[in-house]
Coordinates of C-alpha atoms in Angstrom, one line a residue:
M206 CA -27.2 -51.8 10.0
R207 CA -26.7 -48.1 10.6
V208 CA -26.2 -48.8 14.2
I209 CA -23.5 -51.3 14.0
R210 CA -21.5 -49.4 11.3
A211 CA -22.1 -46.8 13.9
R212 CA -20.6 -48.7 17.0
L213 CA -17.7 -49.8 14.1
I214 CA -17.0 -46.5 13.6
G215 CA -16.9 -45.5 17.4
R216 CA -14.6 -48.3 18.3
C217 CA -11.9 -47.9 15.4
F218 CA -11.9 -44.2 16.7
F219 CA -11.1 -45.2 20.3
V220 CA -8.6 -47.9 19.0
F221 CA -6.7 -45.2 16.4
C222 CA -6.3 -42.3 19.6
L223 CA -5.2 -45.6 22.0
L224 CA -2.6 -46.5 19.1
I225 CA -1.5 -42.4 18.9
I226 CA -1.3 -42.2 23.2
C227 CA 0.7 -45.7 22.9
Y228 CA 3.4 -44.4 20.5
C229 CA 3.7 -40.7 21.9
G230 CA 4.6 -42.2 25.2
A231 CA 7.2 -45.0 23.1
M232 CA 8.9 -41.9 21.4
L233 CA 9.0 -40.3 24.9
C234 CA 10.9 -43.4 26.3
L235 CA 13.0 -44.3 23.8
F236 CA 14.3 -40.2 23.0
G237 CA 13.1 -38.5 25.7
T238 CA 13.2 -34.3 25.6
Q239 CA 14.1 -34.6 21.9
A240 CA 10.6 -36.2 21.0
V241 CA 8.8 -33.4 22.9
S242 CA 11.0 -30.7 21.1
D243 CA 10.3 -32.5 17.8
S244 CA 6.8 -32.5 18.7
I245 CA 6.5 -28.9 19.8
F246 CA 8.2 -27.9 16.6
F247 CA 6.0 -29.5 14.6
A248 CA 3.1 -28.1 16.4
S249 CA 4.2 -24.8 16.0
L250 CA 4.5 -25.2 12.3
L251 CA 0.7 -26.2 12.3
S252 CA 0.1 -23.2 14.6
R253 CA 1.1 -20.6 12.0
R254 CA -1.3 -18.5 9.9
R255 CA -1.1 -17.9 6.4
T256 CA 1.2 -14.9 5.8
V257 CA -0.4 -12.3 3.1
I258 CA 1.8 -10.6 1.1
Q259 CA -0.4 -9.9 -2.0
G260 CA -4.2 -9.3 -2.5
G261 CA -5.5 -8.4 0.7
D262 CA -8.7 -6.7 -0.4
D263 CA -10.6 -4.8 2.1
A264 CA -14.2 -6.1 2.1
N265 CA -16.1 -2.8 1.7
P266 CA -15.9 -1.9 -2.2
D267 CA -15.3 1.9 -1.9
V268 CA -12.3 1.4 0.1
R269 CA -11.1 -1.2 -2.9
I270 CA -11.8 1.7 -5.3
K271 CA -9.6 4.1 -3.2
R272 CA -6.5 1.3 -3.5
D273 CA -6.9 0.6 -7.2
H274 CA -6.5 4.6 -7.1
V275 CA -3.4 4.2 -5.3
K276 CA -2.1 1.6 -7.7
S277 CA -2.5 3.5 -11.0
M278 CA -0.8 6.3 -8.9
M279 CA 2.5 3.6 -8.6
Q280 CA 1.7 3.0 -12.2
H281 CA 1.7 6.5 -13.1
A282 CA 5.1 7.1 -11.2
W283 CA 6.6 4.1 -12.5
N284 CA 6.0 4.7 -16.0
G285 CA 7.6 8.4 -16.1
Y286 CA 10.5 7.2 -14.5
V287 CA 10.9 4.0 -16.7
Q288 CA 10.5 6.1 -19.6
Y289 CA 12.9 9.0 -18.9
A290 CA 15.1 7.6 -16.4
W291 CA 15.4 3.8 -16.4
G292 CA 18.3 2.6 -14.6
A293 CA 19.2 6.2 -13.1
N294 CA 18.7 6.9 -9.1
E295 CA 15.4 9.1 -9.8
L296 CA 13.4 11.0 -11.9
C297 CA 12.9 14.5 -13.1
P298 CA 9.7 14.6 -14.3
I299 CA 9.1 18.0 -15.9
S300 CA 12.3 18.2 -17.6
R301 CA 11.8 14.0 -18.5
K302 CA 15.4 12.9 -17.6
P303 CA 17.2 11.3 -14.7
H304 CA 17.9 13.3 -11.3
N305 CA 21.8 13.9 -11.1
D306 CA 21.7 15.8 -8.1
S307 CA 20.4 13.4 -5.7
I308 CA 22.3 11.8 -2.7
Y309 CA 23.3 9.1 -5.2
G310 CA 24.4 11.7 -7.8
S311 CA 24.9 10.0 -11.3
A312 CA 26.1 6.5 -9.4
P313 CA 24.7 3.9 -11.8
L314 CA 22.8 2.2 -8.2
G315 CA 19.1 2.3 -10.0
A316 CA 18.0 3.5 -6.3
T317 CA 14.3 3.7 -7.8
I318 CA 14.5 0.1 -9.2
V319 CA 15.8 -1.1 -5.7
D320 CA 13.3 1.2 -3.9
S321 CA 10.5 0.0 -5.8
L322 CA 11.0 -3.7 -6.0
D323 CA 8.3 -4.6 -2.7
T324 CA 5.9 -1.8 -3.6
L325 CA 5.5 -3.4 -6.9
F326 CA 5.3 -7.2 -5.6
I327 CA 3.0 -6.1 -2.9
M328 CA 0.5 -4.2 -5.6
G329 CA 1.0 -7.3 -7.6
M330 CA 2.8 -5.3 -10.6
M331 CA 4.3 -8.6 -11.6
D332 CA 5.7 -7.2 -15.2
E333 CA 7.1 -4.4 -13.4
F334 CA 8.9 -6.9 -11.0
A335 CA 10.4 -8.6 -13.4
A336 CA 11.6 -5.8 -15.4
A337 CA 12.9 -4.8 -12.3
R338 CA 14.6 -7.7 -11.5
D339 CA 16.3 -8.2 -14.5
W340 CA 17.7 -5.1 -14.0
I341 CA 19.3 -5.6 -10.7
E342 CA 20.6 -9.6 -12.0
N343 CA 22.0 -8.1 -15.6
D344 CA 22.6 -4.1 -15.1
M345 CA 23.5 -3.6 -11.4
N346 CA 27.4 -2.8 -11.1
L347 CA 28.7 -1.7 -7.9
D348 CA 32.3 -1.5 -9.4
E349 CA 30.8 1.5 -11.3
A350 CA 29.4 3.5 -8.1
N351 CA 32.8 5.0 -7.5
V352 CA 32.0 8.0 -5.7
E353 CA 30.9 9.0 -1.9
L354 CA 27.8 8.2 -0.7
P355 CA 26.2 8.2 2.9
L356 CA 26.5 4.8 4.4
F357 CA 23.0 5.4 6.4
E358 CA 21.2 6.1 2.9
V359 CA 22.7 2.7 1.2
N360 CA 21.8 0.7 4.2
I361 CA 18.1 1.6 4.3
R362 CA 17.3 1.8 0.5
L363 CA 19.6 -0.9 -1.2
V364 CA 20.2 -3.4 1.4
G365 CA 16.8 -3.1 3.0
G366 CA 15.0 -2.9 0.0
L367 CA 16.9 -5.9 -1.4
L368 CA 16.3 -7.7 1.8
A369 CA 12.8 -7.0 1.8
A370 CA 12.5 -8.3 -1.8
F371 CA 14.1 -11.5 -0.5
A372 CA 11.9 -12.3 2.1
L373 CA 8.8 -11.6 0.1
T374 CA 10.2 -13.9 -2.6
G375 CA 12.9 -16.4 -1.7
D376 CA 14.4 -15.5 -4.3
N377 CA 18.3 -15.8 -3.8
L378 CA 19.7 -13.2 -6.0
F379 CA 18.2 -10.8 -4.2
R380 CA 19.9 -11.8 -0.4
Q381 CA 23.1 -12.0 -2.8
R382 CA 22.9 -8.9 -4.1
A383 CA 22.2 -7.6 -0.7
E384 CA 25.2 -9.2 0.5
E385 CA 27.5 -7.5 -2.1
V386 CA 26.3 -4.1 -1.1
A387 CA 26.5 -5.1 2.5
K388 CA 30.3 -6.0 1.8
R389 CA 31.2 -3.1 0.6
M390 CA 30.1 -0.8 3.3
L391 CA 32.4 -2.8 6.2
P392 CA 35.5 -0.4 5.4
A393 CA 32.9 2.0 6.9
F394 CA 33.5 0.2 10.5
D395 CA 37.3 -0.4 10.2
N396 CA 38.1 2.3 12.9
V397 CA 39.0 3.0 16.5
T398 CA 35.3 2.6 17.9
S399 CA 32.4 1.0 16.8
I400 CA 30.6 3.7 15.2
P401 CA 31.1 3.7 11.8
N402 CA 32.5 6.4 9.4
G403 CA 29.7 8.2 7.6
R404 CA 30.4 7.4 3.8
I405 CA 31.5 4.8 1.7
N406 CA 32.7 4.3 -1.6
L407 CA 31.3 1.2 -3.3
G408 CA 33.3 1.0 -5.9
A409 CA 36.5 1.5 -4.4
K410 CA 35.8 -0.3 -1.4
T411 CA 36.7 2.7 0.7
S412 CA 35.1 4.8 3.6
S413 CA 35.7 8.3 5.3
G414 CA 33.3 10.9 6.1
G415 CA 34.1 10.9 10.0
W416 CA 31.4 10.8 12.4
P417 CA 27.6 10.4 11.2
V418 CA 25.0 12.0 13.4
L419 CA 22.9 9.8 15.7
A420 CA 20.0 8.7 13.4
E421 CA 22.5 7.6 10.7
W422 CA 25.0 4.6 12.9
G423 CA 21.6 4.3 15.0
T424 CA 19.8 2.9 11.9
L425 CA 21.6 -0.5 10.8
S426 CA 20.2 -3.1 13.2
L427 CA 17.2 -4.3 11.3
E428 CA 19.0 -4.9 8.1
F429 CA 22.2 -6.0 9.4
N430 CA 21.1 -8.6 12.3
Y431 CA 18.5 -10.0 9.3
L432 CA 21.2 -10.4 6.8
S433 CA 23.2 -12.3 9.1
D434 CA 20.0 -14.6 9.9
V435 CA 19.6 -15.0 5.9
T436 CA 23.6 -15.8 5.0
G437 CA 25.0 -17.2 8.3
S438 CA 27.7 -14.8 8.5
G439 CA 27.4 -12.8 11.8
V440 CA 29.7 -10.4 10.8
Y441 CA 26.9 -8.0 10.2
R442 CA 25.5 -8.6 13.7
S443 CA 28.8 -8.4 15.6
H444 CA 28.9 -4.6 14.3
I445 CA 25.3 -4.0 15.8
R446 CA 26.1 -5.9 19.1
R447 CA 29.6 -3.4 19.2
I448 CA 27.4 -0.2 18.6
Y449 CA 24.6 -1.1 21.0
E450 CA 26.5 -2.9 23.5
T451 CA 29.9 -0.6 24.0
T452 CA 28.6 2.7 22.2
I453 CA 25.6 3.4 23.5
N454 CA 26.2 1.7 26.9
L455 CA 29.1 4.7 27.1
M456 CA 27.2 7.4 26.3
V457 CA 25.6 10.0 28.7
N458 CA 21.9 10.8 27.7
M459 CA 19.4 13.0 29.1
D460 CA 16.8 11.1 30.4
G461 CA 17.1 8.7 27.7
L462 CA 17.5 10.9 25.0
Y463 CA 21.0 11.2 23.4
P464 CA 22.6 14.1 21.5
V465 CA 22.6 13.8 17.7
N466 CA 26.2 14.7 17.5
I467 CA 29.3 12.9 19.1
R468 CA 33.1 13.5 18.7
M469 CA 35.9 11.4 19.1
R470 CA 39.3 13.3 20.9
K471 CA 41.8 12.1 23.2
N472 CA 42.1 13.7 26.6
K473 CA 45.8 15.1 26.4
T474 CA 46.7 14.4 29.9
K475 CA 49.5 12.7 31.1
F476 CA 48.0 10.0 32.9
D477 CA 45.6 8.8 30.0
D478 CA 47.9 10.3 26.5
D479 CA 45.9 7.2 24.8
D480 CA 42.8 8.0 25.7
T481 CA 40.1 7.3 22.8
R482 CA 36.5 7.2 24.6
I483 CA 33.7 8.8 23.2
H484 CA 32.8 12.7 24.1
W485 CA 30.2 14.4 23.8
N486 CA 28.6 17.7 23.6
N487 CA 26.2 18.4 26.6
F488 CA 25.3 21.7 24.7
D489 CA 24.3 19.4 21.6
K490 CA 20.7 18.7 20.1
Y491 CA 18.2 16.4 21.0
T492 CA 15.2 15.6 18.8
L493 CA 12.8 12.9 17.4
G494 CA 13.2 14.7 14.0
A495 CA 15.7 14.9 11.1
A496 CA 19.3 13.5 12.3
G497 CA 17.5 11.6 15.7
D498 CA 14.2 10.1 14.5
S499 CA 15.3 6.9 13.3
F500 CA 17.9 5.9 15.9
Y501 CA 14.6 5.6 18.3
E502 CA 12.6 3.9 15.7
Y503 CA 14.9 1.2 15.9
L504 CA 15.4 0.8 19.1
L505 CA 11.1 -0.3 19.2
K506 CA 11.8 -2.3 16.0
S507 CA 14.4 -4.1 17.0
W508 CA 13.1 -5.9 19.4
L509 CA 10.0 -6.3 17.4
Q510 CA 12.3 -7.9 14.9
S511 CA 14.0 -10.2 17.3
G512 CA 10.4 -11.8 18.6
K513 CA 10.5 -9.6 21.3
T514 CA 13.8 -11.1 22.9
D515 CA 16.4 -8.3 22.1
E516 CA 15.8 -7.1 25.8
N517 CA 18.6 -4.4 25.7
S518 CA 16.9 -2.7 22.4
L519 CA 13.3 -2.8 24.5
T520 CA 15.2 -0.9 27.6
L521 CA 16.6 2.0 25.8
Y522 CA 13.5 2.4 23.9
L523 CA 11.2 2.6 27.0
Q524 CA 14.2 5.0 28.7
A525 CA 13.9 7.2 25.5
V526 CA 10.1 7.2 25.4
N527 CA 10.0 8.3 29.0
G528 CA 12.5 10.9 28.2
V529 CA 9.9 12.3 25.4
F530 CA 7.0 12.8 28.1
K531 CA 9.6 14.5 30.6
K532 CA 11.2 16.9 28.3
L533 CA 9.5 17.0 24.8
V534 CA 5.9 16.6 24.8
R535 CA 4.7 20.1 24.6
T536 CA 0.6 21.6 24.3
S537 CA -0.4 24.3 22.0
K538 CA -2.0 27.3 23.7
K539 CA -5.1 27.7 21.4
S540 CA -6.0 24.5 20.0
N541 CA -4.6 22.4 22.9
L542 CA -2.4 20.4 19.9
T543 CA 0.0 17.9 21.0
F544 CA 3.6 18.5 19.5
L545 CA 7.3 17.7 20.5
V546 CA 9.8 20.5 20.7
E547 CA 13.8 20.0 20.2
I548 CA 16.0 21.3 22.5
E549 CA 19.7 22.7 21.0
Y550 CA 22.3 24.5 23.4
E551 CA 20.1 23.9 26.7
R552 CA 17.3 26.0 24.7
E553 CA 13.9 24.9 23.7
Q554 CA 12.7 25.2 20.1
S555 CA 8.9 24.9 19.4
V556 CA 9.5 23.6 16.2
M557 CA 8.3 20.1 14.7
G558 CA 9.5 18.5 11.3
H559 CA 7.7 16.4 9.0
L560 CA 10.1 13.7 9.4
T561 CA 9.1 13.8 13.2
C562 CA 5.7 12.7 12.3
F563 CA 6.5 9.3 12.3
A564 CA 6.6 9.5 16.3
G565 CA 2.9 9.2 15.9
G566 CA 3.2 5.8 14.1
L567 CA 6.0 4.4 16.3
F568 CA 4.4 5.2 19.7
A569 CA 1.0 3.8 19.0
L570 CA 3.2 0.2 18.0
G571 CA 5.0 0.3 20.4
G572 CA 2.2 1.1 23.1
K573 CA -0.1 -1.6 21.7
A574 CA 2.8 -4.3 21.6
L575 CA 3.5 -3.2 25.4
G576 CA 0.0 -2.6 26.5
L577 CA 0.9 1.0 27.5
E578 CA -2.1 2.9 26.4
R579 CA -0.4 6.2 27.4
H580 CA 1.9 5.7 24.4
V581 CA -0.8 4.8 22.1
E582 CA -2.4 8.0 23.2
L583 CA 0.3 10.1 22.5
G584 CA 1.1 8.6 19.2
A585 CA -2.9 9.3 17.8
A586 CA -2.2 12.9 19.5
L587 CA 0.8 13.6 17.4
T588 CA -0.4 12.4 14.1
S589 CA -3.5 14.7 14.8
T590 CA -1.2 17.5 15.1
C591 CA 0.5 16.3 11.8
H592 CA -3.0 16.4 10.0
Q593 CA -3.3 19.6 11.3
S594 CA -0.1 20.4 9.1
Y595 CA -1.4 19.5 6.2
V596 CA -5.1 20.9 6.5
R597 CA -4.1 24.4 7.3
T598 CA -2.4 25.1 3.9
P599 CA -4.0 26.2 0.8
T600 CA -2.5 22.7 -1.1
K601 CA -3.4 20.4 1.9
L602 CA -0.1 18.9 2.0
G603 CA 2.4 19.7 4.8
P604 CA 5.5 21.5 4.9
E605 CA 9.0 20.6 5.9
T606 CA 8.8 22.1 9.1
F607 CA 6.2 23.9 11.3
E608 CA 5.9 25.9 14.2
F609 CA 4.3 26.7 17.5
T610 CA 4.2 30.3 18.6
D611 CA 1.4 32.4 20.3
D612 CA 0.6 33.2 16.7
L613 CA 1.2 30.0 14.9
E614 CA -0.4 26.3 15.4
A615 CA 1.5 23.4 13.0
E616 CA 2.1 26.5 10.6
V617 CA 4.9 27.7 8.7
D618 CA 6.4 31.2 9.1
K619 CA 7.2 33.1 6.4
N620 CA 10.8 32.1 6.8
G621 CA 10.3 28.5 7.2
A622 CA 10.5 25.9 5.0
K623 CA 7.6 25.1 2.9
Y624 CA 8.7 22.7 0.9
Y625 CA 6.9 19.4 0.6
I626 CA 9.2 16.6 -1.2
L627 CA 6.6 13.7 -1.5
R628 CA 7.5 13.0 1.8
P629 CA 5.8 9.8 3.8
E630 CA 5.7 9.9 7.1
V631 CA 2.1 11.6 7.7
V632 CA 0.5 8.6 5.9
E633 CA 2.9 6.0 7.6
S634 CA 1.5 7.2 10.8
Y635 CA -2.0 7.5 9.1
F636 CA -1.3 3.8 8.4
I637 CA -0.1 2.3 11.6
L638 CA -2.9 4.3 13.9
W639 CA -5.5 2.5 11.4
R640 CA -4.2 -0.8 11.5
L641 CA -4.0 -0.2 15.2
T642 CA -7.0 1.5 16.3
H643 CA -9.7 1.4 13.0
D644 CA -10.7 4.8 13.9
P645 CA -12.3 5.8 10.1
R646 CA -10.7 9.3 10.6
Y647 CA -7.3 7.8 9.2
R648 CA -8.8 6.6 5.9
L649 CA -10.3 9.7 5.5
W650 CA -7.2 11.9 6.2
G651 CA -5.3 9.2 3.8
W652 CA -7.8 9.9 1.0
E653 CA -7.2 13.9 1.9
A654 CA -3.6 13.2 1.0
V655 CA -4.2 11.1 -1.8
E656 CA -6.4 13.8 -3.6
A657 CA -4.1 17.0 -2.8
I658 CA -0.7 15.2 -4.3
E659 CA -3.1 14.1 -7.6
K660 CA -4.1 17.8 -7.5
H661 CA -0.9 19.0 -7.1
C662 CA 2.0 17.0 -7.8
R663 CA 1.0 14.9 -10.5
I664 CA 2.8 15.7 -13.6
P665 CA 0.7 14.5 -17.1
S666 CA 3.7 13.0 -18.5
G667 CA 4.8 10.5 -16.1
G668 CA 5.9 11.0 -12.7
Y669 CA 5.2 13.1 -9.5
S670 CA 7.0 15.9 -8.5
G671 CA 7.8 17.7 -4.5
L672 CA 6.2 21.6 -4.2
R673 CA 8.8 24.4 -3.2
N674 CA 5.8 26.1 -1.0
V675 CA 2.7 24.5 0.0
D676 CA 0.9 27.7 1.0
S677 CA 1.2 29.3 -2.4
A678 CA -2.3 28.2 -4.3
K679 CA -0.5 28.0 -7.7
P680 CA 2.3 25.3 -6.7
D681 CA 6.0 25.9 -7.7
H682 CA 7.3 22.1 -8.8
D683 CA 10.9 21.1 -7.7
D684 CA 10.6 18.7 -10.7
V685 CA 11.9 15.9 -8.8
Q686 CA 10.5 12.3 -7.7
Q687 CA 11.8 11.2 -5.1
S688 CA 12.6 7.1 -4.6
F689 CA 10.9 7.3 -1.4
F690 CA 8.0 8.1 -3.4
L691 CA 7.1 4.8 -4.6
A692 CA 9.1 3.1 -1.2
E693 CA 6.9 4.6 1.1
T694 CA 4.2 6.8 0.7
L695 CA 2.5 5.2 -2.1
K696 CA 3.3 1.8 -0.3
Y697 CA 1.7 3.6 3.1
L698 CA -1.2 4.3 1.2
Y699 CA -2.0 1.2 -0.6
L700 CA -1.5 -0.8 2.7
L701 CA -3.9 2.3 4.2
F702 CA -6.8 0.6 2.2
S703 CA -6.0 -3.0 2.5
D704 CA -7.3 -5.8 4.8
D705 CA -5.3 -5.4 7.9
S706 CA -3.7 -9.3 6.8
L707 CA -1.3 -7.9 4.2
I708 CA 1.9 -7.2 5.4
A709 CA 0.1 -8.1 9.3
L710 CA 2.1 -5.9 11.7
D711 CA 2.4 -8.6 13.7
Q712 CA 4.7 -10.6 11.3
W713 CA 6.7 -7.7 9.7
V714 CA 8.3 -5.0 10.6
F715 CA 9.3 -1.5 8.2
N716 CA 12.8 -0.3 8.0
T717 CA 12.8 3.3 8.2
E718 CA 12.3 3.1 4.1
A719 CA 9.5 1.2 4.9
H720 CA 10.9 -1.9 3.3
P721 CA 8.8 -5.1 5.4
L722 CA 11.4 -7.5 6.8
P723 CA 10.1 -10.6 8.8
I724 CA 9.6 -11.1 12.7
K725 CA 11.9 -13.8 14.1
G726 CA 10.4 -17.2 15.6
N727 CA 7.2 -19.0 14.7
V728 CA 5.2 -16.0 13.6
N729 CA 6.3 -15.5 10.1
P730 CA 7.1 -18.3 8.1
L731 CA 8.9 -16.0 5.4
F732 CA 11.5 -15.7 7.9
R733 CA 14.2 -17.9 6.1
P734 CA 17.2 -18.2 8.2
A735 CA 20.7 -19.5 6.4
S736 CA 20.1 -23.0 7.0
A737 CA 16.5 -23.2 5.2
S738 CA 17.2 -20.5 2.4
Q739 CA 19.8 -22.1 1.0
F740 CA 17.5 -24.5 -0.6
N741 CA 15.0 -21.8 -1.9
N742 CA 15.7 -21.3 -5.7

């Protein structure tokens, strides 16, 4: 009986397979390539792995304890904001009041709320996330933001934060609010060039401010391209194409590096009286620090976000990195620390900023994606140097800028910028290098940063404050909890102590405010183009 049953099962399986083959052949005959295309489509759906956006506990219990501690820091920062500055942009944790001297001033935009959305969600703080969503639905009023704001900051914090919340949840409220903000940004593009004005009034829907610096007008592509994808409106992508296909390709560069300032003027000649081409100052500043940084970041990440199809951005990125190797990479004399110089008015300046420390993670990320080990090695070396800028101070927190001279290495001189404003760039590179290499030093360094922040920046009544002088054994607080501390610093630290599957680097790209946006194609099922997302919620 057992033998008969086995034979019967075998024959049935054979007949079933034969029927499947016949069916596929019939579909190919009847519908040709369309059937094949559909089969590939459904196969790709089946091949997609799960996208982890919450949870993601590390297997090591000691690492889980550290991650739980970072989450408690987020809770402390959020509680202080809720108690003393709810609805305002940022918190003064010592004064226990809203911070109205920030880049947003008193404009009622709830910058900390929007900036914190995805961090709250990823950490599983769902009660806090629900309160933030409720404020955005019922209290966020762009008409009342009748002040001039930096276009760059509005884009990376507000548009980026809302789009990331939409990507993670599929909640159309966030997509709608993101587009409302973006539509009010469009007057900035109403000029004779492809480069937008630097400032925008969301309430009045007007713009001004002339020419922004390189990092400002070059840090729009991730948000605007994704916004076109999820709304079906091509207007946002069209502005990005104008920037990259018109402006950048017409600019003179220094081995792939671009000046941070460009100006618009007319050539007053009898032949070209109406010439309105872009002109630049060849004695300008070239840097991967402030005013230049995220322009280069978005070249690589635009290529990654596109599913590695944006060849123009990739070409520009590779040219830029070649320029970095050729023009900017230096090694200190005493300890052989790798650092990047700035070139201003054709003179080298051996100074790096905390902002420049993002480059370690960027070069490692690009090198891994492109199979270029030299880039990964540069990223690791720069990250090690940035770590030195932390551990060489009494507070174990890094200054805003640090120098390299005969006497100083990754240190700030007596007249330098000694403040620390809870910036994320160093721990951002720790996170990326950990994900790419699993070298335990990056988690060790990240925990050192956690301990230093807790010791010197935590305010007992709620929130965290920056420091005016990291070289002081008795720190002087600046009484500001920056919104990016919740958006970036704490998020990167949390992910550093999470499993690699949580917000996986091959499924997401982070904008320059650490807001994760999904990669196009079949790698991330949470990429919701307009035709599909309209059916969600």
